[in-house]
CSV table of C-alpha atoms in Angstrom, one decimal:
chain,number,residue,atom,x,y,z
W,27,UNK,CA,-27.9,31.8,-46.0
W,28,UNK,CA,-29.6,33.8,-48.8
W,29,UNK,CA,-33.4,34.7,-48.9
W,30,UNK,CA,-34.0,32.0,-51.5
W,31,UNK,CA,-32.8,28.9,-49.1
W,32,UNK,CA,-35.0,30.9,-46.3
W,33,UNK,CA,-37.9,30.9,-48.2
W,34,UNK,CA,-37.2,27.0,-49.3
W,35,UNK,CA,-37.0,26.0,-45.5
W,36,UNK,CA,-40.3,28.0,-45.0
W,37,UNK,CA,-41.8,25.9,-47.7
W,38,UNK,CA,-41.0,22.8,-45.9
W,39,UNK,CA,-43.4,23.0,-42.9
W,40,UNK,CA,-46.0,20.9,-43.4
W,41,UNK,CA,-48.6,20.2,-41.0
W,42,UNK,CA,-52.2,18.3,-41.6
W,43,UNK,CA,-55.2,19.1,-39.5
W,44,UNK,CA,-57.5,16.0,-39.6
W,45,UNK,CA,-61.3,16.6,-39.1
W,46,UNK,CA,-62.5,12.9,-41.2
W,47,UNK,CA,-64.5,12.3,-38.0
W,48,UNK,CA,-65.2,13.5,-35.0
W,49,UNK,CA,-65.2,12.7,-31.0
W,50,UNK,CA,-66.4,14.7,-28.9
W,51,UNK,CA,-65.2,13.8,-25.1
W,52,UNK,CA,-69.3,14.0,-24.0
W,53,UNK,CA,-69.9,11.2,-25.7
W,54,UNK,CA,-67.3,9.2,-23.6
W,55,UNK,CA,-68.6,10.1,-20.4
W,56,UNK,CA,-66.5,13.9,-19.9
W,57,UNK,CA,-68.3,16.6,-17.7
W,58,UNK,CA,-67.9,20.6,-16.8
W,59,UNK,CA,-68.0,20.2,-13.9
W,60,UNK,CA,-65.2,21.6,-11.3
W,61,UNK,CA,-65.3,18.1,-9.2
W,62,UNK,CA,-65.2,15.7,-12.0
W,63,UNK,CA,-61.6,14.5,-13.5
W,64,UNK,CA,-62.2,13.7,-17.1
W,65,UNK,CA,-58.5,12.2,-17.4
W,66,UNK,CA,-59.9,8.3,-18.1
W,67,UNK,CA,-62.9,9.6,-20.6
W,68,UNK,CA,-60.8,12.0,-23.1
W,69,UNK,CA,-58.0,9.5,-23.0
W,70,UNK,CA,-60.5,6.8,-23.8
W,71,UNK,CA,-61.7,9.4,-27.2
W,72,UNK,CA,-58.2,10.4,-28.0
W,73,UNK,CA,-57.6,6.4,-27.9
W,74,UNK,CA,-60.2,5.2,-29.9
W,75,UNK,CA,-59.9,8.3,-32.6
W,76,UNK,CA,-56.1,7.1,-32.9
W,77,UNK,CA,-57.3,3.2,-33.6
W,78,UNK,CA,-60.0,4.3,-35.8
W,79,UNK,CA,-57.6,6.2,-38.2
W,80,UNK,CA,-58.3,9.5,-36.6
W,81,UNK,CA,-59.9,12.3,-36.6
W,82,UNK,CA,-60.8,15.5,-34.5
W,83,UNK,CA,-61.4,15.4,-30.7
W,84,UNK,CA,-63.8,17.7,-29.9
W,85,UNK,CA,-63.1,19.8,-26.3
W,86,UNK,CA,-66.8,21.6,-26.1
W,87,UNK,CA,-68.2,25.4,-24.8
W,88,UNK,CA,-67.3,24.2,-20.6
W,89,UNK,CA,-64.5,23.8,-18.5
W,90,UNK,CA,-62.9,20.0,-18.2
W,91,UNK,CA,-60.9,19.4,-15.6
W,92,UNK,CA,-57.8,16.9,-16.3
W,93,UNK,CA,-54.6,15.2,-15.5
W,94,UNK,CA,-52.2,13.6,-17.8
W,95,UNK,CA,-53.8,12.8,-21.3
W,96,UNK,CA,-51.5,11.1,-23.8
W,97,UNK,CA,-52.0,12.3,-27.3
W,98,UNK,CA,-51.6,9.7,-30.5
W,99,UNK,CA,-51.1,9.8,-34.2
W,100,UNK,CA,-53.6,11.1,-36.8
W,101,UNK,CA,-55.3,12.9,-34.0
W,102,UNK,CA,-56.4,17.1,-33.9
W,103,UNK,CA,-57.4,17.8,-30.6
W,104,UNK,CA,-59.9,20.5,-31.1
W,105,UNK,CA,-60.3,23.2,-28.8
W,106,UNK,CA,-64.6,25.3,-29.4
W,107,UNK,CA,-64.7,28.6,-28.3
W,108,UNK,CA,-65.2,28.5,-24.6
W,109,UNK,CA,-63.5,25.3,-24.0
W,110,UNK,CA,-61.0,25.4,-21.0
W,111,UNK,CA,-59.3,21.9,-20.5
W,112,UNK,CA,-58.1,22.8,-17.3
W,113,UNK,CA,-55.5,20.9,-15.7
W,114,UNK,CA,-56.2,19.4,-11.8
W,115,UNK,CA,-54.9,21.0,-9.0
W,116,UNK,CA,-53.9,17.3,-7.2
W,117,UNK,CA,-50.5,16.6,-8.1
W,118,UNK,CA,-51.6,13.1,-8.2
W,119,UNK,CA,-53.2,13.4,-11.3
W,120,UNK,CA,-50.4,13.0,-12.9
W,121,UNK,CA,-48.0,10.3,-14.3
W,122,UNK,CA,-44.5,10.8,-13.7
W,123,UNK,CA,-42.1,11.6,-16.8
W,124,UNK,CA,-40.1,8.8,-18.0
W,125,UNK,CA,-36.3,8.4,-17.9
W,126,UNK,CA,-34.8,10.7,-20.6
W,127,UNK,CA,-37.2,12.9,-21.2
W,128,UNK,CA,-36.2,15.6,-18.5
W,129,UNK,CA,-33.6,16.4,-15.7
W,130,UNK,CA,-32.7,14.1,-12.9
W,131,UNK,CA,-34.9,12.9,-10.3
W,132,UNK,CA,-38.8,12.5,-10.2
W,133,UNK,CA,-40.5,14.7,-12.8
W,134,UNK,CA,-43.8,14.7,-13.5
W,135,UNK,CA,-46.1,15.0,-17.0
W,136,UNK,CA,-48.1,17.8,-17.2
W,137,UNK,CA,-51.6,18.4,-19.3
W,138,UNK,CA,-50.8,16.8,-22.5
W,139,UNK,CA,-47.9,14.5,-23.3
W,140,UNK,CA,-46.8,12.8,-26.9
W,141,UNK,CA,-44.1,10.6,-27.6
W,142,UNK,CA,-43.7,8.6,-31.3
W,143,UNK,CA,-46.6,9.7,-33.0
W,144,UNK,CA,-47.2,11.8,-36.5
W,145,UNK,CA,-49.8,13.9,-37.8
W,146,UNK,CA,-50.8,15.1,-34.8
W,147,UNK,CA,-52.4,18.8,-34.4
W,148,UNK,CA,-54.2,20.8,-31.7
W,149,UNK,CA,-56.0,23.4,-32.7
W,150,UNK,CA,-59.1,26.1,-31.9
W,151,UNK,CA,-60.0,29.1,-29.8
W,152,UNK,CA,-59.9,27.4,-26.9
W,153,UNK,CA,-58.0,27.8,-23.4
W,154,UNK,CA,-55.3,25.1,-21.8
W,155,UNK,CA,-54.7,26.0,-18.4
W,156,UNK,CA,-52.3,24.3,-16.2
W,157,UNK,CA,-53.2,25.7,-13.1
W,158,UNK,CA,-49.5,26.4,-11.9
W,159,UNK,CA,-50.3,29.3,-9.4
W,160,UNK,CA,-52.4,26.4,-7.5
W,161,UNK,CA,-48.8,24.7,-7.2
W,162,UNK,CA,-47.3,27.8,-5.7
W,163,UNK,CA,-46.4,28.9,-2.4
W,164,UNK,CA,-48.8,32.3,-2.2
W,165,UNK,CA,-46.9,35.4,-1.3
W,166,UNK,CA,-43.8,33.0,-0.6
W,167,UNK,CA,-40.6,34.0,-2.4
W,168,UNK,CA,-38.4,31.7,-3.7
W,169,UNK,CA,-35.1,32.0,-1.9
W,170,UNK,CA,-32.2,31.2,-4.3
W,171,UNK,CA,-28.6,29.5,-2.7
W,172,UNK,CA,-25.5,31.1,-1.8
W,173,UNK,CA,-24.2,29.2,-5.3
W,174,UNK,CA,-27.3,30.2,-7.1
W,175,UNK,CA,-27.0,33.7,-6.4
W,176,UNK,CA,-23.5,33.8,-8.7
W,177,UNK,CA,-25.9,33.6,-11.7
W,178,UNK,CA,-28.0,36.8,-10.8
W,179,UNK,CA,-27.3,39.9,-12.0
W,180,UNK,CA,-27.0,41.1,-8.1
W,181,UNK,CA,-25.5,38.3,-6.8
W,182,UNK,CA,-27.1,38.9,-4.0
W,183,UNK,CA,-27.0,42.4,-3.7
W,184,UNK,CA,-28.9,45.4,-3.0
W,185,UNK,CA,-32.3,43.4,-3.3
W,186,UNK,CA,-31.2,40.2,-1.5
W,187,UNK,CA,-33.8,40.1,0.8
W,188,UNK,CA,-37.2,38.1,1.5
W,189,UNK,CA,-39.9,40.5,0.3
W,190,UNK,CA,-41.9,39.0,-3.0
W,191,UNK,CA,-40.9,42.0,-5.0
W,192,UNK,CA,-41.0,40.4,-8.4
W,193,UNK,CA,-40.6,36.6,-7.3
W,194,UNK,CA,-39.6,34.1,-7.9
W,195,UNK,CA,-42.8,32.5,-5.9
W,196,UNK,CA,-41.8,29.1,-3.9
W,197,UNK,CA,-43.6,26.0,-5.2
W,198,UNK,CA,-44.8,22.7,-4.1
W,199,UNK,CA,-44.8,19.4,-5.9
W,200,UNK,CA,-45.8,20.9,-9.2
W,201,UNK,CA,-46.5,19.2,-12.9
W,202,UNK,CA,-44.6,19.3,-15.7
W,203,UNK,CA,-44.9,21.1,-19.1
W,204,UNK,CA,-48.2,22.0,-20.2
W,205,UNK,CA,-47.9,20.3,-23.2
W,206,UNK,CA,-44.7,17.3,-24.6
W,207,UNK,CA,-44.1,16.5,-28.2
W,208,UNK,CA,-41.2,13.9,-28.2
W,209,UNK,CA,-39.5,11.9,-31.4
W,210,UNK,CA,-43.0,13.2,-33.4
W,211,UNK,CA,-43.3,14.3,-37.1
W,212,UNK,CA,-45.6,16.4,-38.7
W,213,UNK,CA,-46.9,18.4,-35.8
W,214,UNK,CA,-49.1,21.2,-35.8
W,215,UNK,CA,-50.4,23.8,-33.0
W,216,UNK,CA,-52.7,26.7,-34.0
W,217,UNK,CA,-54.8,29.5,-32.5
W,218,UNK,CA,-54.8,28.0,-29.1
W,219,UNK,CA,-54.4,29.9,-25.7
W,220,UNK,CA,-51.8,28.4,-23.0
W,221,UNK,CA,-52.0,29.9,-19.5
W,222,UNK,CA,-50.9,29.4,-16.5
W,223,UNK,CA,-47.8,26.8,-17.2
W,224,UNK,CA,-46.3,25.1,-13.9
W,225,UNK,CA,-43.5,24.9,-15.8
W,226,UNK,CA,-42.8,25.2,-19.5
W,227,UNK,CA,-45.7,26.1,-21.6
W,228,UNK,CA,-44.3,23.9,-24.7
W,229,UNK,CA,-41.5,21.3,-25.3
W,230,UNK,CA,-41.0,20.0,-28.8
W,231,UNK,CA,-38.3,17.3,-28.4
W,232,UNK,CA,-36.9,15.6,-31.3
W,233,UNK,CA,-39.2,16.1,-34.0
W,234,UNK,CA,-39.1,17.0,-37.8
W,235,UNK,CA,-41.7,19.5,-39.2
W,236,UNK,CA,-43.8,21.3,-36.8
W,237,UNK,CA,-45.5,24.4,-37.2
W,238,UNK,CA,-46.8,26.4,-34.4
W,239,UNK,CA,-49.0,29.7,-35.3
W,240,UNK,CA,-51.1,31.8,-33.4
W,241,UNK,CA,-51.0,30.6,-29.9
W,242,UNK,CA,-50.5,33.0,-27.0
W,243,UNK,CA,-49.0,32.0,-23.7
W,244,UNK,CA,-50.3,33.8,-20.7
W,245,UNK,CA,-48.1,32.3,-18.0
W,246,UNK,CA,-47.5,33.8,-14.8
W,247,UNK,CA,-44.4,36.0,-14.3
W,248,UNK,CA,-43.9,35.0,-10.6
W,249,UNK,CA,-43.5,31.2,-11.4
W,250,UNK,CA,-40.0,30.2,-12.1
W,251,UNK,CA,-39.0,27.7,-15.1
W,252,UNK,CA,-42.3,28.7,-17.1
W,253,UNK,CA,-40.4,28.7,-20.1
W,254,UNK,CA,-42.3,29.4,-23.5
W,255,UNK,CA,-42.0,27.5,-26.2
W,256,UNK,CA,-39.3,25.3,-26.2
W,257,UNK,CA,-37.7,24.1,-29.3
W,258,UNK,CA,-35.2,21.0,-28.5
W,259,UNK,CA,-32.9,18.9,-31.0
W,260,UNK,CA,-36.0,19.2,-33.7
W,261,UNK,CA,-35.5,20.0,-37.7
W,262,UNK,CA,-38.0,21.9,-40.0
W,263,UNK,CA,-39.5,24.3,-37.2
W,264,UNK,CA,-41.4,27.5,-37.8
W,265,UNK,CA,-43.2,29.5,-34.7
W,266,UNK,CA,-45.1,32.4,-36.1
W,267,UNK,CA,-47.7,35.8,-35.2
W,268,UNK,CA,-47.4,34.5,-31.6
W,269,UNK,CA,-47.5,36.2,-28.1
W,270,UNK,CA,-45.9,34.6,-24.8
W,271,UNK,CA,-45.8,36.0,-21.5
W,272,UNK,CA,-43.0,33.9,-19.1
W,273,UNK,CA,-41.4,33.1,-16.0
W,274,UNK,CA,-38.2,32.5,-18.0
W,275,UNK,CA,-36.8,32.1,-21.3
W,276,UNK,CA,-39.7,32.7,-23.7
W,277,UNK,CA,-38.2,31.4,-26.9
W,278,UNK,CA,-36.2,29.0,-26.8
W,279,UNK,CA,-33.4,26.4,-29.1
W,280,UNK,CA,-31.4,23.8,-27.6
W,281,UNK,CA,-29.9,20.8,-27.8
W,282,UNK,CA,-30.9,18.1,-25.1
W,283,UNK,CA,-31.8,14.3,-26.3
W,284,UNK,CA,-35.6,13.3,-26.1
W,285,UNK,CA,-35.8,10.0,-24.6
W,286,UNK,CA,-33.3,6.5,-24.8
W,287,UNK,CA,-35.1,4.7,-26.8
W,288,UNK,CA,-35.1,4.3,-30.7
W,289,UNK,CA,-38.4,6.0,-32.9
W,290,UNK,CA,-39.9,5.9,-35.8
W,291,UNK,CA,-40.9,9.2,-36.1
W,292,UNK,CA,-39.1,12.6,-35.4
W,293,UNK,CA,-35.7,13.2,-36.2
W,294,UNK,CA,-34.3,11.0,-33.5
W,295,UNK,CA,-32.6,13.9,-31.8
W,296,UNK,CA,-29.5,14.0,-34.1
W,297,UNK,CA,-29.5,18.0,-34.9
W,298,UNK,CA,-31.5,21.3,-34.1
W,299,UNK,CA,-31.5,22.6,-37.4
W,300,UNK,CA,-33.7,24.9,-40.2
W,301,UNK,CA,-35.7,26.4,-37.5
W,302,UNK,CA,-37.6,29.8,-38.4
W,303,UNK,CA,-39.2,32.3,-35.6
W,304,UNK,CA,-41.1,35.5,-36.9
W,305,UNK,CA,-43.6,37.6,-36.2
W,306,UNK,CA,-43.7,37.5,-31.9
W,307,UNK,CA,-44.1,39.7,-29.0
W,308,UNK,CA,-42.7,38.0,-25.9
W,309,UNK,CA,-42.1,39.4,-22.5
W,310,UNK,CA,-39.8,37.3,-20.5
W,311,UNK,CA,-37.9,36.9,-16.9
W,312,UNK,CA,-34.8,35.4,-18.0
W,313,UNK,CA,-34.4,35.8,-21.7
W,314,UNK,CA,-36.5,36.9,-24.8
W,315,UNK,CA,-34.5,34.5,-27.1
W,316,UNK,CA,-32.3,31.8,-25.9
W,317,UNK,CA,-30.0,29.4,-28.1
W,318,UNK,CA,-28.3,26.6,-26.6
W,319,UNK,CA,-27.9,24.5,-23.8
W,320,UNK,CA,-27.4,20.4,-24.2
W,321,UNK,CA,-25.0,18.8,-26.6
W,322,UNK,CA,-27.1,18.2,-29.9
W,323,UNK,CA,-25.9,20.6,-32.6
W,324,UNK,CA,-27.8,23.4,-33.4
W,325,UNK,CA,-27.4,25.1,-37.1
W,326,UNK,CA,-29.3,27.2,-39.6
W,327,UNK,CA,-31.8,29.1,-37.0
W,328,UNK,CA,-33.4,32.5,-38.1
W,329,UNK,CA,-35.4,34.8,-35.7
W,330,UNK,CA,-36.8,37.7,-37.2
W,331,UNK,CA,-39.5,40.6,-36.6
W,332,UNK,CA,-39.7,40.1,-32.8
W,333,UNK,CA,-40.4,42.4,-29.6
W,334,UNK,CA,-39.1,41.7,-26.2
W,335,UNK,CA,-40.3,43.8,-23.5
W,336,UNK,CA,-40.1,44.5,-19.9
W,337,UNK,CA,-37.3,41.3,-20.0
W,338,UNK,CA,-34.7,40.6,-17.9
W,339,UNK,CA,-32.3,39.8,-20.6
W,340,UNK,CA,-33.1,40.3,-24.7
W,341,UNK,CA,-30.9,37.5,-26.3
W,342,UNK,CA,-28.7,35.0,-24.8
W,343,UNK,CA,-26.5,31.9,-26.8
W,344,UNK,CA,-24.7,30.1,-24.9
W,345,UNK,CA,-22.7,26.6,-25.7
W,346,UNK,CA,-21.8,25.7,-22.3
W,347,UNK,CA,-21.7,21.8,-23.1
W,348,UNK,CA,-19.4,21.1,-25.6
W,349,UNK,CA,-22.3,21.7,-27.7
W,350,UNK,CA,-21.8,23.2,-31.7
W,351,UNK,CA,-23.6,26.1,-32.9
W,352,UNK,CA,-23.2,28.0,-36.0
W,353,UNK,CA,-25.6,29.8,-38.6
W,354,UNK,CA,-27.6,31.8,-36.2
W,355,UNK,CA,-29.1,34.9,-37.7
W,356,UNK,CA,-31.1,37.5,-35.8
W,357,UNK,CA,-32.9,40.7,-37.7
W,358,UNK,CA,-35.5,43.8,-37.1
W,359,UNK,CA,-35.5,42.7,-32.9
W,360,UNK,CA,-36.7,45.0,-30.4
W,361,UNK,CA,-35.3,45.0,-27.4
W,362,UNK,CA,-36.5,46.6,-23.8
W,363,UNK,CA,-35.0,44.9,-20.4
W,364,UNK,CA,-35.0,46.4,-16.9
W,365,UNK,CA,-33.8,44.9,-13.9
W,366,UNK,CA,-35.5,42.3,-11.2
W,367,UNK,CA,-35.1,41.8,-8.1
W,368,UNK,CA,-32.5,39.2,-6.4
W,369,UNK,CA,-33.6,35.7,-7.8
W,370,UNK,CA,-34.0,35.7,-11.1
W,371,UNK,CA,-31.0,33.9,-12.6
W,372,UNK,CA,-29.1,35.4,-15.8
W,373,UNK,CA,-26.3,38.1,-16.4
């Protein structure tokens, strides 16, 4: 694809922040304060700014604690400086993922969660934390299988032992993603810091124009599946001048469906396609850049002007589901990877 198509499909992302009105989760009852769940009163603001036509929620200077909150159209959840929505560290807290949306089995929402919705933005100097450590098993390594062990580079080798070295950590019950955009249009994430990710920081599932820009992702490296951002059977994408720190793959394009259901928003998982990352520094257990995985087609993706460091693998594509994927362009990457110990999966 020449420069002048690139620079079209840059054009393309289009993303409004909303700030008509605003909502601030005090007014509904919300409290810093470390005891105090504030899941029912910034639901009830993000609810009523939705019905009213929307607006901004406004997360204060003081640290909310939360569980699942479930994000609607028209809606820019507004982070001050000083704000920490902090997610709770009682599993219960949180509503369990629908059929579709993830693997197998009982799964569980994290922080924020959206599903069919549009114009939807998050934005500010504020902090999301999603308090995966507390999940964790401290000083407990995570002891792969026999079968597991095939994928390592060791295979359990010279560091096959039960020592933490460099992890993985063993976990408990944890929640999911920090933050779930499914079947969603016009999407928007700015200037926001995500820490601390029980398991992947960001999923954007089946949506059409979405622009993420100068977020950082602080996760910790001991945690296993604390992906970065992860872009999933979505069109019109750009991730820009971001940083990510993560447990696993730390940018990320596949090809898995988002939901069973039909939408009317999003892209309705046909294709991942016209997809642009620049301008990142990423540090990464399993892979820097990842493309593929899942049987949605994945076409025209560009990254460009990125660092990986201290990684255990730089790029990685991989079609191992019958999956097609074609026009994938990589330029001006930087690439530094070392070895981890036994338990970290990736050739």
């Amino acid at each position: 694809m020449n420069k002048l198509n690139y620079g079209l499909i840059a054009l393309a992302f289009f993303a409004n922040t909303l700030v008509a009105q605003d909502y601030n989760i005090l007014d509904f009852g919300a409290q810093s304060n470390p005891a105090y769940i504030n899941t029912n009163a910034i639901n009830k603001a993000i609810r009523q700014c939705s019905e009213e036509g929307g607006g901004r929620v406004l997360i204060p200077r003081g640290v909310f604690v939360t569980g699942t909150l479930y994000l609607g159209s028209n809606v820019n959840l507004h982070l001050e400086q000083g704000a920490i929505l902090k997610g709770s560290e009682d599993i219960n807290q949180y509503d369990e993922m629908p059929s579709g949306y993830y693997y197998s089995g009982k799964n569980y929402m994290g922080v924020l969660f959206a599903n069919d919705v549009q114009n939807l933005s998050i934005s500010g100097q504020g902090i999301i934390d999603g308090s995966g450590t507390s999940f964790m098993q401290e000083n407990t390594r995570f002891t792969p299988s026999k079968e597991e062990r095939k994928f390592t580079r060791q295979k359990g080798g010279e560091w096959d032992s039960n020592d933490l070295e460099d992890g993985p950590l063993k976990y408990r019950p944890r929640p999911g993603h920090i933050l779930t955009i499914s079947n969603s249009e016009n999407i928007s994430i700015k200037g926001v810091r995500f820490i601390d990710a029980p398991k992947w920081t960001i999923r954007v599932g089946g949506c059409r124009q979405v622009k993420i820009a100068g977020i950082s992702i602080e996760n910790n490296l001991l945690i296993p599946n604390s992906d970065g951002v992860h872009i999933t059977s979505s069109s019109l994408v750009h991730v820009t001048d971001s940083s990510i720190v993560a447990g696993d793959d730390a940018l990320i394009v596949t090809g898995f469906i988002s939901g069973r259901d039909t939408y009317t928003y999003g892209n309705g998982s046909q294709e991942a396609k016209n997809i642009i990352v620049e301008n990142c520094i990423v540090q990464s257990k399993s892979a820097g850049i990842r493309v593929g995985y899942g049987k949605i087609p994945i076409e025209n993706v560009f990254f460009s002007n990125i660092i990986i460091y201290d990684s255990n693998r730089g790029i990685g594509v991989f079609s191992r589901d019958d999956s097609s994927i074609k026009d994938v362009f990589f330029s001006n990457i930087m690439i530094e990877t070392r070895l981890h110990s036994d338990g970290w999966w990736g050739k």
